[in-house]
Short mmCIF file of C-alpha atoms in Angstrom, two decimals:
data_model
loop_
_atom_site.label_atom_id
_atom_site.label_comp_id
_atom_site.label_asym_id
_atom_site.label_seq_id
_atom_site.Cartn_x
_atom_site.Cartn_y
_atom_site.Cartn_z
CA MET A 1 5.81 40.47 6.59
CA GLU A 2 6.54 43.41 4.78
CA THR A 3 6.88 43.10 1.10
CA LYS A 4 10.77 43.84 1.09
CA MET A 5 11.32 41.23 4.01
CA ILE A 6 9.42 38.83 1.83
CA PHE A 7 11.51 39.49 -1.05
CA ILE A 8 15.01 39.07 1.12
CA GLU A 9 13.61 35.48 2.40
CA ALA A 10 12.67 34.34 -0.75
CA ARG A 11 16.09 35.04 -2.41
CA LYS A 12 17.61 32.72 0.40
CA MET A 13 15.70 29.89 -0.98
CA ASP A 14 18.46 27.29 -2.67
CA LEU A 15 17.48 26.69 -6.21
CA VAL A 16 18.61 23.17 -6.10
CA THR A 17 16.38 22.56 -2.93
CA LEU A 18 13.38 24.24 -4.58
CA LEU A 19 13.79 22.09 -7.76
CA ALA A 20 14.02 19.17 -5.86
CA GLN A 21 10.61 19.92 -4.10
CA LEU A 22 9.29 20.38 -7.37
CA GLY A 23 10.32 17.06 -8.62
CA PHE A 24 13.23 17.82 -10.70
CA ALA A 25 16.61 16.03 -10.31
CA PRO A 26 19.82 17.14 -11.90
CA ALA A 27 20.99 15.03 -14.73
CA LYS A 28 24.57 15.72 -14.05
CA ILE A 29 26.55 17.71 -11.41
CA GLN A 30 29.86 19.24 -12.16
CA ARG A 31 31.33 21.06 -9.09
CA GLN A 32 28.76 23.57 -8.17
CA ASP A 33 26.86 23.40 -11.53
CA TYR A 34 23.87 21.33 -11.49
CA TRP A 35 22.49 20.66 -14.89
CA TYR A 36 19.21 19.56 -15.52
CA LYS A 37 16.24 18.68 -18.41
CA SER A 38 14.45 22.13 -18.61
CA PRO A 39 11.62 22.59 -16.38
CA PHE A 40 10.15 24.47 -18.88
CA ARG A 41 9.96 22.09 -21.90
CA ASN A 42 10.74 18.53 -22.73
CA GLU A 43 14.12 17.79 -23.99
CA ARG A 44 16.74 14.93 -23.89
CA THR A 45 19.64 16.76 -23.33
CA ALA A 46 20.13 18.64 -20.02
CA SER A 47 20.67 22.58 -21.03
CA PHE A 48 19.35 24.03 -17.87
CA LYS A 49 22.11 24.84 -15.42
CA VAL A 50 22.03 26.01 -11.67
CA SER A 51 25.01 27.48 -10.25
CA ARG A 52 24.72 26.74 -6.65
CA GLU A 53 27.49 28.71 -5.32
CA ARG A 54 25.62 31.80 -6.87
CA ASN A 55 22.16 30.39 -6.57
CA ILE A 56 21.18 31.90 -10.19
CA TRP A 57 19.80 29.50 -13.38
CA TYR A 58 20.56 29.52 -17.03
CA ASP A 59 18.68 28.05 -19.67
CA HIS A 60 20.89 27.45 -22.86
CA GLY A 61 17.75 26.34 -24.84
CA GLU A 62 16.10 29.98 -24.32
CA GLY A 63 19.00 32.10 -23.67
CA ALA A 64 17.38 33.09 -20.56
CA GLY A 65 18.07 33.00 -16.73
CA GLY A 66 17.88 34.70 -13.36
CA ASN A 67 17.47 34.07 -9.74
CA VAL A 68 15.10 32.16 -7.63
CA ILE A 69 12.59 34.37 -7.83
CA ASP A 70 12.74 35.01 -11.51
CA PHE A 71 12.32 31.05 -12.08
CA ILE A 72 9.09 30.93 -9.95
CA SER A 73 7.73 33.75 -11.75
CA LYS A 74 8.26 31.86 -15.01
CA PHE A 75 7.63 28.45 -13.81
CA TYR A 76 4.14 29.51 -12.31
CA GLN A 77 3.60 32.22 -14.62
CA CYS A 78 3.42 35.17 -12.27
CA ASP A 79 4.53 38.29 -10.82
CA ALA A 80 7.63 38.76 -8.75
CA ALA A 81 5.42 39.56 -6.02
CA GLU A 82 3.47 36.26 -6.19
CA ALA A 83 6.38 34.27 -6.76
CA ALA A 84 8.15 35.63 -3.63
CA LYS A 85 5.22 34.60 -1.66
CA LYS A 86 5.02 31.23 -3.46
CA ILE A 87 8.57 30.52 -2.47
CA LEU A 88 7.87 31.04 1.24
CA GLU A 89 4.83 28.62 0.94
CA LEU A 90 7.07 26.13 -0.51
CA GLN A 91 9.75 26.49 2.15
CA GLY A 92 6.82 25.59 4.59
CA ASP A 93 5.82 22.91 2.78
CA HIS A 94 8.19 20.04 3.76
CA GLY A 95 9.08 18.40 7.03
CA PHE A 96 12.78 17.92 6.55
CA SER A 97 15.90 18.95 4.67
CA PHE A 98 16.47 18.94 1.07
CA HIS A 99 19.95 19.93 1.76
CA PRO A 100 22.15 17.17 0.30
CA PRO A 101 24.98 15.66 2.20
CA THR A 102 28.48 16.54 1.32
CA GLN A 103 29.75 14.56 -1.40
CA THR A 104 32.91 12.69 -1.14
CA ARG A 105 35.52 12.97 -3.63
CA ALA A 106 35.71 10.13 -5.80
CA ALA A 107 39.13 8.08 -6.35
CA ALA A 108 40.87 8.49 -9.64
CA GLY A 109 38.65 7.31 -12.54
CA GLU A 110 35.87 6.00 -10.21
CA LYS A 111 32.40 7.13 -11.65
CA LYS A 112 30.42 9.32 -9.06
CA GLU A 113 26.85 8.59 -8.53
CA TYR A 114 24.37 11.60 -7.34
CA THR A 115 21.54 9.53 -6.32
CA GLN A 116 21.01 10.88 -2.59
CA ASN A 117 19.19 14.15 -4.00
CA LYS A 118 16.92 12.23 -6.20
CA ILE A 119 13.73 10.66 -5.15
CA VAL A 120 14.01 6.86 -5.84
CA ILE A 121 10.56 5.01 -5.37
CA GLN A 122 11.16 1.81 -3.48
CA ALA A 123 7.54 0.25 -3.20
CA VAL A 124 4.07 0.93 -4.62
CA ARG A 125 1.09 -0.92 -2.80
CA PRO A 126 -2.61 -0.25 -1.70
CA LEU A 127 -3.09 2.25 1.20
CA GLN A 128 -3.29 0.96 4.47
CA ASN A 129 -0.67 3.02 6.63
CA SER A 130 -2.80 4.62 9.64
CA VAL A 131 -0.87 8.08 9.56
CA LEU A 132 -1.66 8.44 5.92
CA LEU A 133 -5.33 7.09 6.69
CA ASN A 134 -5.67 9.67 9.38
CA TYR A 135 -4.32 12.38 7.21
CA LEU A 136 -6.89 11.50 4.55
CA GLN A 137 -9.72 11.69 7.09
CA GLU A 138 -8.28 15.18 8.24
CA ARG A 139 -8.59 16.39 4.49
CA LYS A 140 -12.12 14.86 4.40
CA ILE A 141 -11.45 11.93 1.71
CA PRO A 142 -12.94 8.52 2.63
CA ILE A 143 -10.68 5.67 2.35
CA GLU A 144 -12.76 4.09 -0.24
CA ILE A 145 -12.45 7.23 -2.68
CA ALA A 146 -8.43 7.43 -2.14
CA GLN A 147 -7.89 3.69 -2.65
CA GLN A 148 -9.64 4.11 -6.00
CA TYR A 149 -7.18 6.50 -7.35
CA CYS A 150 -4.14 6.61 -5.22
CA LYS A 151 -1.48 4.25 -3.72
CA GLU A 152 0.75 4.08 -0.74
CA VAL A 153 4.24 4.74 -1.58
CA ASP A 154 7.62 4.12 0.07
CA PHE A 155 10.57 6.39 -1.55
CA LEU A 156 14.20 7.18 -0.69
CA LEU A 157 15.40 10.77 -0.41
CA TYR A 158 18.85 11.79 1.08
CA LYS A 159 19.21 7.98 2.59
CA LYS A 160 15.87 8.75 4.39
CA ARG A 161 12.83 6.52 3.80
CA HIS A 162 9.47 7.93 3.65
CA THR A 163 5.94 6.35 3.03
CA VAL A 164 3.28 8.80 1.48
CA ILE A 165 0.20 8.82 -0.52
CA GLY A 166 1.23 8.57 -3.95
CA PHE A 167 -0.92 9.92 -7.11
CA GLU A 168 0.42 8.60 -10.58
CA ASN A 169 0.45 10.94 -13.50
CA GLN A 170 0.49 10.04 -17.67
CA ALA A 171 4.42 9.45 -17.33
CA GLY A 172 4.49 7.00 -14.49
CA GLY A 173 5.80 9.34 -11.97
CA PHE A 174 3.84 10.38 -8.52
CA GLU A 175 2.53 13.13 -6.66
CA LEU A 176 3.66 12.56 -2.96
CA ARG A 177 2.02 13.87 0.07
CA SER A 178 2.14 13.14 4.05
CA PRO A 179 1.29 15.23 6.79
CA SER A 180 4.99 16.34 6.71
CA PHE A 181 5.79 15.83 2.91
CA LYS A 182 4.78 17.60 -0.49
CA GLY A 183 6.91 16.72 -3.24
CA SER A 184 6.88 14.77 -6.51
CA SER A 185 8.85 12.01 -8.24
CA SER A 186 10.27 12.10 -11.68
CA PRO A 187 9.07 12.43 -14.36
CA LYS A 188 6.36 14.93 -13.55
CA ASP A 189 3.40 15.26 -15.71
CA VAL A 190 -0.37 15.43 -15.69
CA THR A 191 -2.89 12.78 -14.96
CA PHE A 192 -5.52 12.16 -17.17
CA LEU A 193 -8.79 10.24 -16.28
CA ASP A 194 -10.36 9.30 -19.79
CA LYS A 195 -13.92 7.85 -19.77
CA GLY A 196 -14.48 8.69 -23.41
CA LYS A 197 -16.48 11.88 -22.72
CA GLN A 198 -16.90 15.09 -24.09
CA GLU A 199 -16.66 17.03 -21.13
CA VAL A 200 -13.54 17.52 -19.21
CA CYS A 201 -13.02 18.94 -15.52
CA VAL A 202 -9.53 20.16 -14.61
CA PHE A 203 -8.36 20.47 -11.23
CA GLU A 204 -4.86 21.72 -10.25
CA GLY A 205 -4.06 19.26 -7.58
CA PHE A 206 -4.96 15.64 -6.81
CA PHE A 207 -6.85 16.58 -3.39
CA ASP A 208 -9.02 18.81 -5.35
CA PHE A 209 -9.91 16.00 -7.63
CA LEU A 210 -10.56 13.73 -4.62
CA SER A 211 -12.52 16.33 -3.21
CA PHE A 212 -14.88 16.56 -6.16
CA ALA A 213 -14.90 12.70 -6.28
CA VAL A 214 -16.23 12.90 -2.92
CA MET A 215 -19.07 15.29 -3.57
CA ARG A 216 -19.96 14.31 -6.83
CA PRO A 217 -18.88 10.31 -7.29
CA LYS A 218 -21.10 9.74 -10.32
CA ILE A 219 -19.94 12.57 -12.51
CA VAL A 220 -16.16 11.66 -11.97
CA SER A 221 -16.84 8.02 -12.40
CA GLU A 222 -19.24 8.12 -15.32
CA LEU A 223 -20.17 11.44 -16.67
CA THR A 224 -16.86 13.37 -17.48
CA ASN A 225 -13.18 13.12 -17.95
CA CYS A 226 -10.79 14.52 -15.57
CA ILE A 227 -7.37 16.10 -15.87
CA VAL A 228 -5.28 16.55 -12.71
CA LEU A 229 -2.67 19.21 -13.75
CA ASN A 230 -0.29 18.43 -10.81
CA SER A 231 1.57 21.59 -11.67
CA LEU A 232 -0.10 24.95 -12.60
CA ALA A 233 2.76 25.35 -15.22
CA PHE A 234 1.22 22.51 -17.10
CA PHE A 235 -1.97 24.71 -17.62
CA GLU A 236 -1.10 25.91 -21.31
CA LYS A 237 0.91 22.70 -22.16
CA SER A 238 -2.50 20.89 -21.71
CA ARG A 239 -4.44 22.79 -23.95
CA ALA A 240 -4.48 20.56 -26.74
CA LEU A 241 -5.81 17.87 -24.49
CA MET A 242 -8.44 20.08 -23.17
CA GLU A 243 -9.36 21.16 -26.72
CA GLN A 244 -10.37 17.71 -27.36
CA HIS A 245 -13.35 18.08 -25.56
CA ASP A 246 -16.84 20.04 -25.99
CA LYS A 247 -16.84 21.53 -22.16
CA VAL A 248 -13.91 22.42 -19.97
CA PHE A 249 -14.70 23.08 -16.46
CA LEU A 250 -11.85 24.53 -14.47
CA PHE A 251 -11.57 23.82 -10.74
CA LEU A 252 -8.33 25.99 -10.01
CA ASP A 253 -7.32 27.42 -6.76
CA GLN A 254 -7.88 31.00 -5.71
CA GLU A 255 -4.33 32.39 -5.66
CA GLN A 256 -3.26 34.99 -8.23
CA SER A 257 -1.03 32.61 -10.34
CA ALA A 258 -4.29 30.22 -10.84
CA ARG A 259 -6.80 33.18 -11.51
CA GLN A 260 -4.44 34.32 -14.31
CA LYS A 261 -4.69 30.99 -15.90
CA ALA A 262 -8.68 31.13 -15.67
CA GLN A 263 -8.33 34.60 -17.21
CA THR A 264 -6.07 33.03 -20.06
CA ALA A 265 -8.95 30.40 -20.63
CA ALA A 266 -11.51 33.25 -21.09
CA GLU A 267 -9.07 34.80 -23.70
CA TRP A 268 -9.25 31.51 -25.35
CA ASN A 269 -13.16 31.50 -25.27
CA LYS A 270 -13.04 34.96 -27.06
CA GLU A 271 -10.51 33.50 -30.03
CA VAL A 272 -13.49 31.06 -30.99
CA ASN A 273 -16.22 33.15 -29.92
CA VAL A 274 -17.43 30.14 -27.82
CA THR A 275 -17.79 29.18 -24.32
CA LYS A 276 -15.83 25.91 -24.15
CA TYR A 277 -13.97 27.13 -20.88
CA THR A 278 -16.18 27.64 -17.60
CA ASP A 279 -14.33 28.76 -14.13
CA CYS A 280 -15.98 26.85 -11.52
CA SER A 281 -14.05 28.31 -8.72
CA HIS A 282 -17.07 30.93 -7.72
CA PHE A 283 -18.54 27.60 -6.04
CA TYR A 284 -15.68 27.82 -3.36
CA ARG A 285 -14.79 31.51 -3.60
CA HIS A 286 -14.53 31.89 -0.04
CA HIS A 287 -11.96 29.45 0.10
CA GLU A 288 -8.11 28.61 -1.01
CA ASP A 289 -9.39 25.66 -2.93
CA LEU A 290 -11.88 22.86 -3.55
CA ASN A 291 -10.44 20.71 -0.59
CA ALA A 292 -10.47 23.60 1.83
CA TRP A 293 -14.17 24.10 0.83
CA LEU A 294 -14.99 20.36 1.46
CA VAL A 295 -13.24 20.34 4.80
CA GLN A 296 -15.14 23.39 6.03
CA GLN A 297 -18.62 21.83 4.77
CA SER A 298 -17.67 18.77 6.58
CA GLN A 299 -17.29 20.44 9.98
CA PRO A 300 -19.86 19.38 12.75
CA ARG A 301 -23.23 21.08 12.54
CA GLN A 302 -23.07 22.29 8.87
CA LYS A 303 -24.88 20.62 6.16
CA PRO A 304 -23.15 20.32 3.10
CA SER A 305 -23.93 22.64 0.22
CA THR A 306 -25.99 21.14 -2.58
CA ARG A 307 -24.82 24.04 -4.98
CA LEU A 308 -21.83 22.40 -6.69
CA GLY A 309 -23.07 19.95 -9.10
CA ARG A 310 -23.82 19.86 -12.86
CA GLY A 311 -24.17 23.03 -13.37
CA MET A 312 -20.58 23.35 -13.96
#
């Protein structure tokens, strides 16, 4: 698709839909204005407004705003071209419509409840759904590995019930995945697996973490702490947590925005003249992420490489 067409299609993406897919639900809705707690910082009072009619946003806490491309550019800290491509990727990630049903007008004095456009967790249990187990098999994650770190989650969204794989974060929210769904429940946060070690491995998403657990189970279970960002937007916010360790090994994706984060870490090394952060993406440099590397290595008639190990 030509660059001009990519921008045209990206601008069509509904901001409310996009925020829902990223795991953000409005704190209140006033006609066509949707108010959120800012996706860019922690706050108690919602100061981030989306005009759904105009499909633009304004962050009153920072005095900044823009369109959907501006939002993704700021959220992922990437340029406009990369943001437009990311929007199109997000458009293709879900298997259902995020557009909420038309709200009926409440009777005079009646309080409106806007819960249809918010993910509502209903049940959490051990993984057992055959569709999800098959999905894990396709991603080359053994069930015994997945069961250590993931749950089977039922949730409601727009009155539709979904059953997915859930990966819990530090704040009690979940990253939610199935063959037809990719999203998050609120609150969104990182996942920190603390083994009391002085080294930490940092992963962009939980399937990359699970992939590493498949390839190097002893390292994950005994020899290192792990941080799963669950969103690249949490990279800088997690610096204080990463800095608590002597060594930080980065297993980020190969896309431009992730490469920029790896470069940021390299700059942090220069600040203290010490190699604290190590970019490990060269181990899977010909693949988009660590899970893609695992899937390719697991194909028939191919022997998995032994290069990915403690030389992190």
